[in-house]
Amino acid sequence: MEDIEDLLVGGGSGAPPGFRLPVGAAVGVKPKHKKKNNLLRDSLKSYDTAKIPGTQTIYLKTFGCSHNQSDSEYMAGQLSAFGYNLSENQDEADLWLINTCTVKSPSQSAMDTLIAKGRNANKPLVVAGCVPQGSRNLKELEGVSIVGVQQIDRVVEVVEETLKGHEVRLLTRKTLPALDLPKVRKNKFVEILPINVGCLGACTYCKTKHARGHLGSYTVDSLVGRVRSVIADGVKEIWLSSEDTGAYGRDIGVNLPILLNSLVAELPSDGSTMLRIGMTNPPYILEHLKQIAEVLRHPCVYSFLHVPVQSGSDTILTAMNREYTVSEFKKVVDTLIELVPGMQIATDIICGFPGETDEDFEQTVNLIKEYKFPQVHISQFYPRPGTPAARMKKVPSNIVKKRSRELTTVFESFMPYVGMEGKVERIWITDIATDGSHLVGHTKGYIQVLVVGPESMLGASAMVKITSFGRWSVFGEVIKILTENANSMKNQVRVEKLSCSNSNETCCSKESETCCSKESETCCSKESGMCACELTSSCGQTEDKTVSVSNDEQKPGDYKSQNILGWLLRKRKNYAHKKTENEIVLESEKKRGTSSRADKWALVDKALLVGIVMSLLAIIAIFCFWV
């Protein structure tokens, strides 16, 4: 096995590691010498272009948390910037890049399966993420290249050497990767921003600490700079991500409230970009609860926080080395719910931790019943090699599974969104639902709202009326758009106050050239051909935009089965809109006399054609005379 530094230094290319000369310069093309060019062209016919760095296709698979997703987006951005193609098709890819997670055994098992599949397909493999960083000597990693969690800024070098047939490993580093690297976001409206790596805890079951290491925080200035940059790029949600958000800055002399206040100051005042605070363990926010609550109340910050409790038993929390008690966890939750209107808390539970008795488990069930959390991530205990918990006496697997099912049943019996019907909420729309016919938005409390509307609404903020609710989300009807995606402004209707010929009509839509009645005070949309909203004041206010929204009703439980049908309906709707627009244009052109102008141009064309024919006949006659 070779070290990547040995492969890259002194290679004789005259370029630093990770840098390539343009292909033309590398092959030495000289256009002025025609004969040499022919020889070069013949030689290139037999050259395997697949060997040219940056021309291959990469398949990238990501397991695990949002931090891992951010790492993959950074790696994808660098590979794309160097010319590599990214594909979700495993077969067409020239190399597989697998970003792994070590939190649970199933994730690592999925990684093992994918590596074996790649080997059988003779694909060059690069494995990144927490598994190789924390367990570099795994048998499954033999013969594959490895890039560490803090070496993602050198993924291009690792990929290039792997494509050459070298097995390389790049794991050790003392500084954090830069935040301004190229990035290809999975969702262009969502920026996952890592604020620190590693943590200060030492949980007995956790393998991630082995991979991510001790706490390492980015500076406030670097994070503020990144936020400014992504807002300029059109990002509408910024997720702060780390292994423990609450521990931020303790290694560099600052804290989370200082960072949050600095970031909030950069957010647009119109609320077009929202901030979501990432997972934080109870010990590190207890001393900052009031400051964090103040930030969570800010209009541009989601009133949502993920605070893992893991168990409702102090005995089990001690065995886990979680460094807090159940009462301290309750203090965090109670304080935030009291100080932040509409506050939503998500938490985690591990069922069947070594030593957990029926009484311990019952305390966990009672905690969940008491708070009725809208989101609970329930996991069975998985012993991770190398952790203290892996050496503890295990609870029988059948009991672990039984407890997991029982807690899941209790959790799913809650209906957290009862009473939301009829309420009007502001949402931020950033994604398309899996059914293909709904858009996904979130309230300030980060409650998922499904709405029907054109894809041009992605990236917009809107007021919606909640029409129905389900177990995991609610359904809404768009009332009006508050802020919109700059890239889709041409698809929205901006209502402007114009003069109307009729004294009973007070305002018009510039695009549709349609006046609105004083009595109804409604504004019409060119795209829908119908009124989409009713305003209580003059509809000449340019900050209000309206879009047509389908009124078709759908039961909350039915949307998952509508994938293909929903997609077809959306396509049909878009086609209908385009067809209507074309008809309007044609009709408008007729009114303006476009057809008469076309007739005039047709006469000119005929005259020019006759002149050309006569000229050709004259030339032929002269040629015959001289011959």
XYZ file of C-alpha atoms in Angstrom:
627
model
C 0.000 0.000 0.000
C 1.319 3.420 -0.987
C 0.927 6.724 0.807
C -0.677 9.449 -1.266
C 2.036 11.952 -0.396
C 4.648 9.673 -1.981
C 2.538 9.361 -5.115
C 1.940 13.070 -5.560
C 5.266 14.657 -4.609
C 7.998 14.573 -7.237
C 5.791 13.156 -9.941
C 7.536 15.231 -12.606
C 4.346 16.849 -13.859
C 5.433 20.353 -12.908
C 2.086 20.963 -11.175
C 1.255 20.906 -7.478
C -0.913 18.103 -6.066
C -4.533 18.361 -7.151
C -3.729 20.684 -10.081
C -3.879 19.655 -13.744
C -2.787 21.471 -16.854
C -5.464 21.934 -19.535
C -5.846 18.850 -21.719
C -4.741 20.714 -24.847
C -1.461 21.755 -23.267
C -0.898 18.284 -21.854
C -1.075 16.584 -25.263
C 0.837 19.369 -27.039
C -1.515 20.242 -29.902
C 0.034 22.640 -32.450
C -2.633 23.781 -34.947
C -0.168 25.579 -37.260
C 1.497 22.354 -38.463
C -1.089 20.433 -40.461
C 0.969 17.259 -41.023
C 1.896 16.971 -37.366
C -1.727 17.513 -36.472
C -2.729 14.574 -38.654
C -0.163 12.380 -36.939
C -1.359 13.544 -33.554
C -4.969 12.887 -34.502
C -4.125 9.350 -35.572
C -2.283 8.693 -32.333
C -5.156 10.039 -30.231
C -7.563 7.620 -31.875
C -5.823 4.792 -30.098
C -5.487 6.684 -26.798
C -7.794 5.602 -23.991
C -9.607 8.836 -23.077
C -10.902 7.178 -19.913
C -7.391 7.677 -18.498
C -7.583 11.461 -18.791
C -8.205 12.793 -15.246
C -11.515 14.579 -14.812
C -13.366 12.841 -17.646
C -14.793 9.949 -15.638
C -18.168 9.447 -13.968
C -18.445 9.121 -10.174
C -21.208 7.385 -8.219
C -21.556 8.931 -4.749
C -23.511 7.213 -1.955
C -24.034 8.809 1.467
C -25.003 7.156 4.742
C -25.739 8.860 8.057
C -26.372 12.309 9.480
C -26.663 15.789 8.009
C -22.965 16.402 8.739
C -22.143 13.462 6.487
C -24.497 14.871 3.860
C -22.650 18.188 3.989
C -19.309 16.390 3.580
C -20.672 14.587 0.514
C -21.886 17.865 -0.979
C -18.427 19.362 -0.524
C -16.778 16.319 -2.131
C -19.265 16.394 -4.997
C -18.569 20.083 -5.533
C -14.826 19.588 -5.805
C -15.141 16.607 -8.138
C -17.589 18.487 -10.331
C -15.305 21.550 -10.413
C -12.482 19.359 -11.714
C -14.656 18.040 -14.541
C -15.921 14.756 -13.134
C -19.498 13.755 -13.861
C -21.710 12.726 -10.944
C -24.304 10.014 -11.452
C -26.788 8.017 -9.410
C -26.365 5.112 -11.810
C -23.925 2.595 -10.356
C -23.381 0.733 -13.628
C -22.321 3.721 -15.716
C -19.915 5.051 -13.079
C -16.140 4.582 -13.433
C -15.591 4.859 -9.659
C -17.722 4.538 -6.540
C -17.315 6.976 -3.642
C -19.018 5.761 -0.450
C -19.445 8.144 2.502
C -20.101 6.002 5.567
C -21.736 6.195 9.005
C -20.625 4.297 12.120
C -23.501 5.147 14.493
C -25.476 1.929 13.936
C -24.646 -1.568 12.807
C -27.231 -1.552 9.951
C -25.528 1.442 8.318
C -22.149 -0.272 8.403
C -23.685 -3.508 7.119
C -25.145 -1.579 4.180
C -21.659 -0.179 3.525
C -20.181 -3.701 3.564
C -22.784 -4.877 1.062
C -22.126 -1.950 -1.263
C -18.348 -2.457 -1.132
C -18.778 -6.149 -1.963
C -21.047 -5.250 -4.880
C -18.492 -2.765 -6.180
C -15.707 -5.325 -5.965
C -17.772 -7.855 -7.898
C -18.389 -5.225 -10.577
C -14.635 -4.406 -10.725
C -15.280 -0.780 -9.769
C -12.478 1.298 -8.224
C -13.638 2.188 -4.696
C -13.038 5.145 -2.395
C -14.511 4.955 1.115
C -14.963 8.144 3.149
C -16.641 9.063 6.410
C -16.696 7.817 9.975
C -16.206 4.073 9.416
C -12.681 4.195 7.922
C -11.703 7.099 10.164
C -12.691 5.229 13.312
C -11.848 1.661 12.193
C -9.183 1.911 9.527
C -8.084 -1.713 9.882
C -11.439 -3.315 9.063
C -11.157 -6.341 6.819
C -13.878 -4.922 4.547
C -11.645 -1.904 3.799
C -8.731 -3.934 2.444
C -7.866 -3.028 -1.109
C -9.898 0.196 -1.224
C -8.792 3.812 -0.995
C -9.736 5.860 2.053
C -10.303 9.580 2.640
C -10.764 10.799 6.207
C -13.486 13.050 7.591
C -11.096 16.016 7.798
C -9.504 15.324 4.412
C -12.560 15.905 2.216
C -10.821 18.892 0.598
C -8.370 16.441 -1.016
C -10.912 13.996 -2.402
C -9.929 14.842 -5.998
C -6.374 13.623 -5.387
C -7.589 10.388 -3.818
C -10.008 9.744 -6.688
C -7.385 10.416 -9.348
C -4.831 8.094 -7.783
C -7.455 5.387 -7.299
C -8.426 5.603 -10.978
C -4.744 5.067 -11.812
C -4.893 1.774 -9.918
C -3.280 2.935 -6.670
C -4.655 2.176 -3.216
C -4.209 5.276 -1.077
C -5.187 6.360 2.424
C -5.483 9.909 3.673
C -6.623 10.114 7.285
C -4.470 12.386 9.461
C -4.872 16.148 9.688
C -4.633 18.879 12.318
C -6.738 21.602 10.670
C -10.372 21.734 9.571
C -11.349 21.814 5.864
C -12.228 25.278 4.573
C -15.898 26.258 4.428
C -15.640 27.999 1.044
C -14.916 24.864 -0.985
C -17.050 24.178 -4.075
C -20.299 22.471 -3.151
C -23.069 20.632 -4.985
C -26.119 20.729 -2.712
C -28.614 17.888 -2.756
C -31.263 20.570 -2.315
C -30.196 23.900 -3.792
C -32.357 25.782 -1.293
C -30.816 24.137 1.800
C -27.290 24.759 3.080
C -26.027 22.276 5.677
C -23.385 24.265 7.546
C -20.985 22.369 9.861
C -20.106 24.640 12.780
C -17.792 22.196 14.562
C -16.560 18.618 14.415
C -16.231 16.137 17.254
C -17.625 16.619 20.739
C -16.742 16.943 24.408
C -18.724 13.921 25.571
C -17.616 10.334 26.123
C -20.819 8.294 25.774
C -20.124 4.615 26.390
C -22.066 3.468 23.308
C -20.832 6.034 20.777
C -18.434 5.172 17.966
C -18.650 8.579 16.296
C -16.253 10.108 18.832
C -13.600 7.639 17.606
C -14.029 9.031 14.100
C -14.747 12.734 14.559
C -12.504 13.140 17.588
C -12.363 15.939 20.145
C -14.210 19.202 19.659
C -12.947 21.450 16.882
C -14.949 24.625 16.162
C -14.931 26.945 13.160
C -14.465 30.614 13.973
C -17.458 32.934 14.159
C -16.067 35.060 11.316
C -15.662 32.089 8.976
C -19.224 30.923 9.653
C -20.635 34.422 9.185
C -18.793 34.666 5.875
C -20.240 31.364 4.738
C -23.766 32.441 5.660
C -23.389 35.649 3.642
C -22.174 33.632 0.668
C -24.981 31.070 0.652
C -27.677 33.711 1.097
C -26.289 35.431 -1.998
C -26.539 32.053 -3.768
C -30.278 31.901 -3.098
C -30.299 29.478 -0.152
C -33.549 29.625 1.836
C -32.715 27.365 4.793
C -29.450 27.112 6.708
C -29.063 24.046 8.924
C -26.386 24.293 11.592
C -24.872 20.839 11.887
C -22.387 19.085 14.154
C -22.019 16.161 16.522
C -23.144 18.477 19.336
C -24.226 21.999 18.440
C -24.470 23.065 22.075
C -20.756 22.476 22.646
C -19.786 24.934 19.900
C -16.923 27.305 20.628
C -15.806 25.962 23.991
C -12.424 25.144 22.440
C -11.896 28.640 21.014
C -13.277 30.833 23.799
C -16.791 31.549 22.476
C -20.182 29.883 22.863
C -23.320 29.014 20.908
C -25.346 32.164 21.753
C -22.494 34.363 20.475
C -22.482 32.474 17.183
C -26.274 32.420 16.829
C -26.616 36.166 17.372
C -23.882 36.824 14.801
C -25.584 34.588 12.223
C -29.071 35.961 12.833
C -27.764 39.461 12.128
C -26.923 38.332 8.581
C -30.374 36.928 7.736
C -32.613 38.953 5.374
C -35.136 41.090 7.234
C -38.003 39.869 5.023
C -37.687 36.371 6.471
C -36.844 34.803 3.106
C -34.007 32.721 4.630
C -34.489 30.684 7.805
C -31.974 29.278 10.298
C -32.373 25.838 11.870
C -30.293 24.976 14.952
C -28.941 21.438 14.931
C -28.902 18.656 17.508
C -27.650 19.624 20.938
C -27.179 17.522 24.061
C -28.644 18.827 27.358
C -25.416 19.497 29.343
C -24.096 22.239 27.088
C -27.206 24.404 26.752
C -28.366 24.380 30.367
C -26.328 27.496 31.155
C -27.554 29.315 28.014
C -31.256 28.418 27.982
C -32.604 31.986 28.100
C -30.194 33.247 25.419
C -31.015 30.322 23.142
C -34.740 30.820 23.739
C -34.356 34.444 22.673
C -32.744 33.346 19.407
C -35.453 30.708 18.825
C -38.090 33.457 19.120
C -36.480 35.389 16.254
C -38.726 35.512 13.138
C -35.926 34.072 10.971
C -35.133 31.091 13.223
C -37.196 27.904 13.346
C -38.744 27.324 16.793
C -37.442 23.781 16.768
C -34.653 21.917 18.547
C -33.460 18.329 18.570
C -32.475 17.408 22.140
C -31.695 13.676 22.636
C -32.630 12.184 26.016
C -31.851 8.500 25.147
C -33.531 7.144 28.313
C -36.033 8.167 30.961
C -34.006 6.424 33.671
C -31.184 8.143 35.554
C -29.592 4.723 36.149
C -29.305 4.100 32.405
C -28.149 7.660 31.707
C -25.317 7.104 34.173
C -24.380 3.834 32.446
C -24.397 5.711 29.151
C -22.204 8.476 30.658
C -24.591 11.110 29.329
C -23.603 13.714 31.963
C -27.131 14.898 32.798
C -30.222 13.643 34.648
C -33.818 13.253 33.522
C -34.786 16.304 35.597
C -32.155 18.402 33.792
C -33.495 17.256 30.439
C -36.989 18.243 31.587
C -35.678 21.653 32.610
C -34.364 22.220 29.084
C -37.673 21.200 27.507
C -39.913 23.038 29.990
C -37.915 26.265 29.757
C -37.916 26.345 25.959
C -41.636 25.516 25.734
C -42.392 28.264 28.258
C -40.250 30.965 26.641
C -40.715 30.172 22.928
C -44.247 30.284 21.454
C -45.002 27.225 19.304
C -41.770 25.498 20.344
C -41.300 21.990 18.949
C -38.871 19.498 20.522
C -37.579 16.284 18.924
C -35.708 13.643 20.906
C -33.966 10.249 20.659
C -34.468 7.020 22.588
C -32.266 3.902 22.742
C -34.190 0.759 23.692
C -32.474 -2.154 25.392
C -29.253 -0.528 26.561
C -27.170 -3.007 28.630
C -28.580 -3.254 32.145
C -31.967 -1.735 31.262
C -34.673 -3.280 33.448
C -38.431 -3.291 32.932
C -38.660 -0.467 35.468
C -36.061 1.590 33.578
C -37.962 1.098 30.343
C -41.265 2.022 31.979
C -39.739 5.335 33.069
C -38.806 6.002 29.444
C -42.348 5.234 28.279
C -43.774 7.573 30.910
C -41.447 10.388 29.800
C -42.644 10.066 26.200
C -46.277 9.964 27.330
C -45.781 13.059 29.478
C -44.417 15.290 26.732
C -45.983 13.676 23.642
C -43.042 14.759 21.497
C -44.043 15.206 17.828
C -40.796 13.555 16.712
C -39.030 10.687 18.483
C -36.211 8.699 16.878
C -36.400 5.221 18.412
C -33.414 2.874 18.037
C -32.529 -0.537 19.350
C -29.170 -0.746 21.078
C -26.358 -1.841 18.773
C -22.999 -2.699 20.380
C -20.289 -0.875 18.445
C -16.847 -2.503 18.458
C -14.316 -0.680 20.601
C -16.853 1.083 22.827
C -17.267 0.376 26.584
C -20.935 -0.552 26.102
C -19.958 -3.357 23.729
C -18.375 -5.134 26.703
C -21.416 -4.735 28.978
C -23.937 -7.508 29.622
C -26.571 -7.289 26.900
C -30.334 -7.381 27.192
C -31.727 -10.375 25.235
C -32.482 -9.356 21.645
C -36.107 -10.508 21.799
C -36.718 -8.173 24.747
C -34.965 -5.292 22.962
C -37.196 -5.737 19.914
C -40.324 -6.012 22.090
C -39.510 -2.748 23.901
C -38.790 -0.991 20.628
C -42.184 -2.051 19.218
C -44.006 -1.070 22.413
C -42.454 2.405 22.535
C -43.166 2.919 18.830
C -46.827 2.038 19.396
C -47.054 4.533 22.252
C -45.414 7.274 20.195
C -47.601 6.684 17.139
C -50.748 6.891 19.268
C -50.233 10.649 19.635
C -51.797 13.074 17.154
C -49.595 16.148 17.702
C -51.232 18.319 15.053
C -54.829 18.064 16.223
C -56.420 21.497 16.331
C -54.366 23.028 13.510
C -57.226 22.846 10.990
C -58.345 26.303 9.960
C -55.211 28.029 11.257
C -53.227 30.344 8.996
C -49.468 29.750 9.120
C -46.428 31.091 7.342
C -44.358 28.368 5.695
C -41.077 28.142 3.807
C -41.229 25.855 0.752
C -38.027 24.032 -0.156
C -38.790 20.594 -1.586
C -41.107 18.317 -3.575
C -42.859 15.516 -1.684
C -42.232 11.895 -2.564
C -45.714 11.651 -4.051
C -44.666 14.066 -6.805
C -47.815 16.198 -6.523
C -47.202 18.151 -3.312
C -44.627 20.730 -2.340
C -43.053 20.530 1.115
C -42.944 23.531 3.404
C -42.359 24.023 7.117
C -43.944 26.295 9.680
C -41.831 28.327 12.081
C -42.114 25.359 14.466
C -40.759 23.176 11.642
C -44.034 21.300 11.215
C -44.161 19.766 7.747
C -46.901 21.238 5.538
C -47.864 19.708 2.179
C -49.370 22.051 -0.410
C -50.333 21.862 -4.069
C -48.746 24.421 -6.359
C -46.373 24.956 -9.290
C -42.698 24.104 -8.892
C -41.922 27.801 -9.307
C -43.020 28.149 -5.666
C -39.915 26.270 -4.494
C -37.773 28.662 -2.504
C -40.742 30.870 -1.655
C -42.369 31.750 1.638
C -46.165 31.740 1.754
C -49.179 32.080 3.981
C -51.266 28.920 4.045
C -54.503 27.811 5.615
C -54.280 24.374 7.238
C -57.016 22.190 5.736
C -56.338 18.781 7.331
C -53.760 16.920 9.375
C -52.075 13.540 9.452
C -49.770 11.784 11.886
C -46.551 13.129 10.428
C -47.585 16.319 8.634
C -50.453 18.670 7.832
C -52.021 19.767 4.561
C -52.484 23.380 3.584
C -53.907 25.692 0.945
C -51.783 28.620 -0.215
C -53.354 32.003 0.439
C -50.580 34.254 -0.845
C -46.870 34.376 -1.511
C -44.835 36.592 0.851
C -41.343 36.201 -0.578
C -40.390 34.387 -3.720
C -37.485 32.604 -5.317
C -35.565 35.159 -7.382
C -35.061 32.605 -10.170
C -38.804 32.192 -10.641
C -39.927 35.823 -10.441
C -40.992 35.713 -14.073
C -43.386 32.889 -13.232
C -45.121 34.821 -10.445
C -47.742 37.510 -10.848
C -46.787 40.905 -9.433
C -49.854 43.038 -8.896
C -49.339 46.704 -9.716
C -51.749 49.626 -9.543
C -52.457 50.977 -13.030
C -55.068 53.261 -14.500
C -58.258 51.609 -15.718
C -60.692 52.796 -18.338
C -63.679 51.928 -16.202
C -64.276 54.061 -13.126
C -65.511 50.989 -11.261
C -62.196 49.219 -11.758
C -59.419 50.341 -9.473
C -56.431 48.086 -10.088
C -54.953 45.946 -12.818
C -52.523 43.121 -13.316
C -49.778 44.311 -15.596
C -49.087 40.874 -17.061
C -52.716 39.898 -17.686
C -53.909 43.400 -18.650
C -57.035 42.677 -16.637
C -58.679 45.236 -14.360
C -60.129 44.348 -10.968
C -63.399 45.441 -9.463
C -63.442 47.887 -6.565
C -66.147 45.905 -4.891
C -64.401 42.531 -4.824
C -60.848 43.902 -4.497
C -59.419 40.721 -5.967
C -56.430 40.348 -8.226
C -56.399 38.015 -11.175
C -53.639 35.755 -12.340
C -52.845 35.490 -16.018
C -51.649 31.932 -15.612
C -54.825 30.637 -13.966
C -57.371 32.830 -15.700
C -59.138 33.176 -12.357
C -58.918 35.107 -9.122
C -56.569 33.435 -6.665
C -56.822 35.590 -3.569
C -58.926 38.204 -1.878
C -57.163 41.132 -0.311
C -58.564 43.281 2.456
C -56.844 46.385 1.135
C -55.954 47.819 -2.243
C -54.496 45.155 -4.475
C -52.046 47.626 -5.898
C -49.498 46.717 -3.191
C -46.518 45.340 -5.050
C -45.176 43.272 -2.147
C -48.108 40.817 -2.383
C -47.886 38.156 -5.061
C -50.623 35.689 -5.976
C -50.523 32.286 -7.585
C -53.242 29.904 -8.638
C -53.603 26.912 -6.387
C -55.553 23.753 -7.059
C -58.543 23.221 -4.782
C -58.608 19.468 -5.316
C -59.035 17.729 -2.001
C -56.969 14.732 -1.009
C -57.104 12.683 2.132
C -53.949 12.816 4.261
C -53.464 9.076 4.102
C -53.705 8.812 0.327
C -50.789 10.941 -0.872
C -48.102 8.257 -0.674
C -49.803 6.213 -3.395
C -50.023 9.142 -5.828
C -46.433 9.275 -7.051
C -46.746 8.586 -10.797
C -50.277 9.970 -11.083
C -49.266 13.146 -9.278
C -46.307 13.646 -11.594
C -48.498 13.245 -14.681
C -51.043 15.700 -13.297
C -48.320 18.281 -12.657
C -46.986 17.882 -16.198
C -50.478 18.180 -17.624
C -51.105 21.345 -15.592
C -47.844 22.928 -16.815
C -48.716 22.034 -20.404
C -52.163 23.582 -20.020
C -50.624 26.791 -18.669
C -48.203 27.023 -21.596
C -50.988 26.306 -24.078
C -53.158 29.046 -22.574
C -50.260 31.510 -22.742
C -49.631 30.671 -26.417
C -53.309 31.181 -27.254
C -53.277 34.558 -25.488
C -50.186 35.629 -27.429
C -51.674 34.579 -30.773
C -54.916 36.354 -30.041
C -53.040 39.478 -28.968
C -50.970 39.445 -32.144
C -54.087 39.238 -34.280
C -55.569 42.231 -32.496
C -52.441 44.267 -33.140
C -52.421 43.494 -36.833
C -49.461 41.159 -36.821
C -51.012 39.059 -39.562
C -51.262 42.019 -41.941
C -47.579 42.778 -41.432
C -46.788 39.161 -42.177
C -48.677 39.469 -45.483
C -46.598 42.527 -46.399
C -43.380 40.661 -45.692
C -44.619 37.752 -47.812
C -44.904 40.093 -50.849
C -41.356 41.367 -50.315
C -40.067 37.798 -50.136
C -41.738 36.956 -53.444
C -40.186 39.992 -55.125
C -36.735 39.080 -53.849
C -37.140 35.509 -55.075
C -38.099 36.685 -58.589
C -35.078 38.988 -58.663
C -32.721 36.165 -57.677
C -34.110 33.874 -60.418
C -33.741 36.579 -63.076
C -30.140 37.242 -62.009
C -29.265 33.544 -62.282
C -30.779 33.352 -65.808
C -28.757 36.396 -66.871
C -25.511 34.852 -65.592
C -26.227 31.595 -67.436
C -26.931 33.494 -70.677
C -23.663 35.445 -70.457
C -21.708 32.264 -69.732
C -23.199 30.504 -72.777
C -22.432 33.529 -75.007
C -18.722 33.539 -74.098
C -18.424 29.780 -74.531
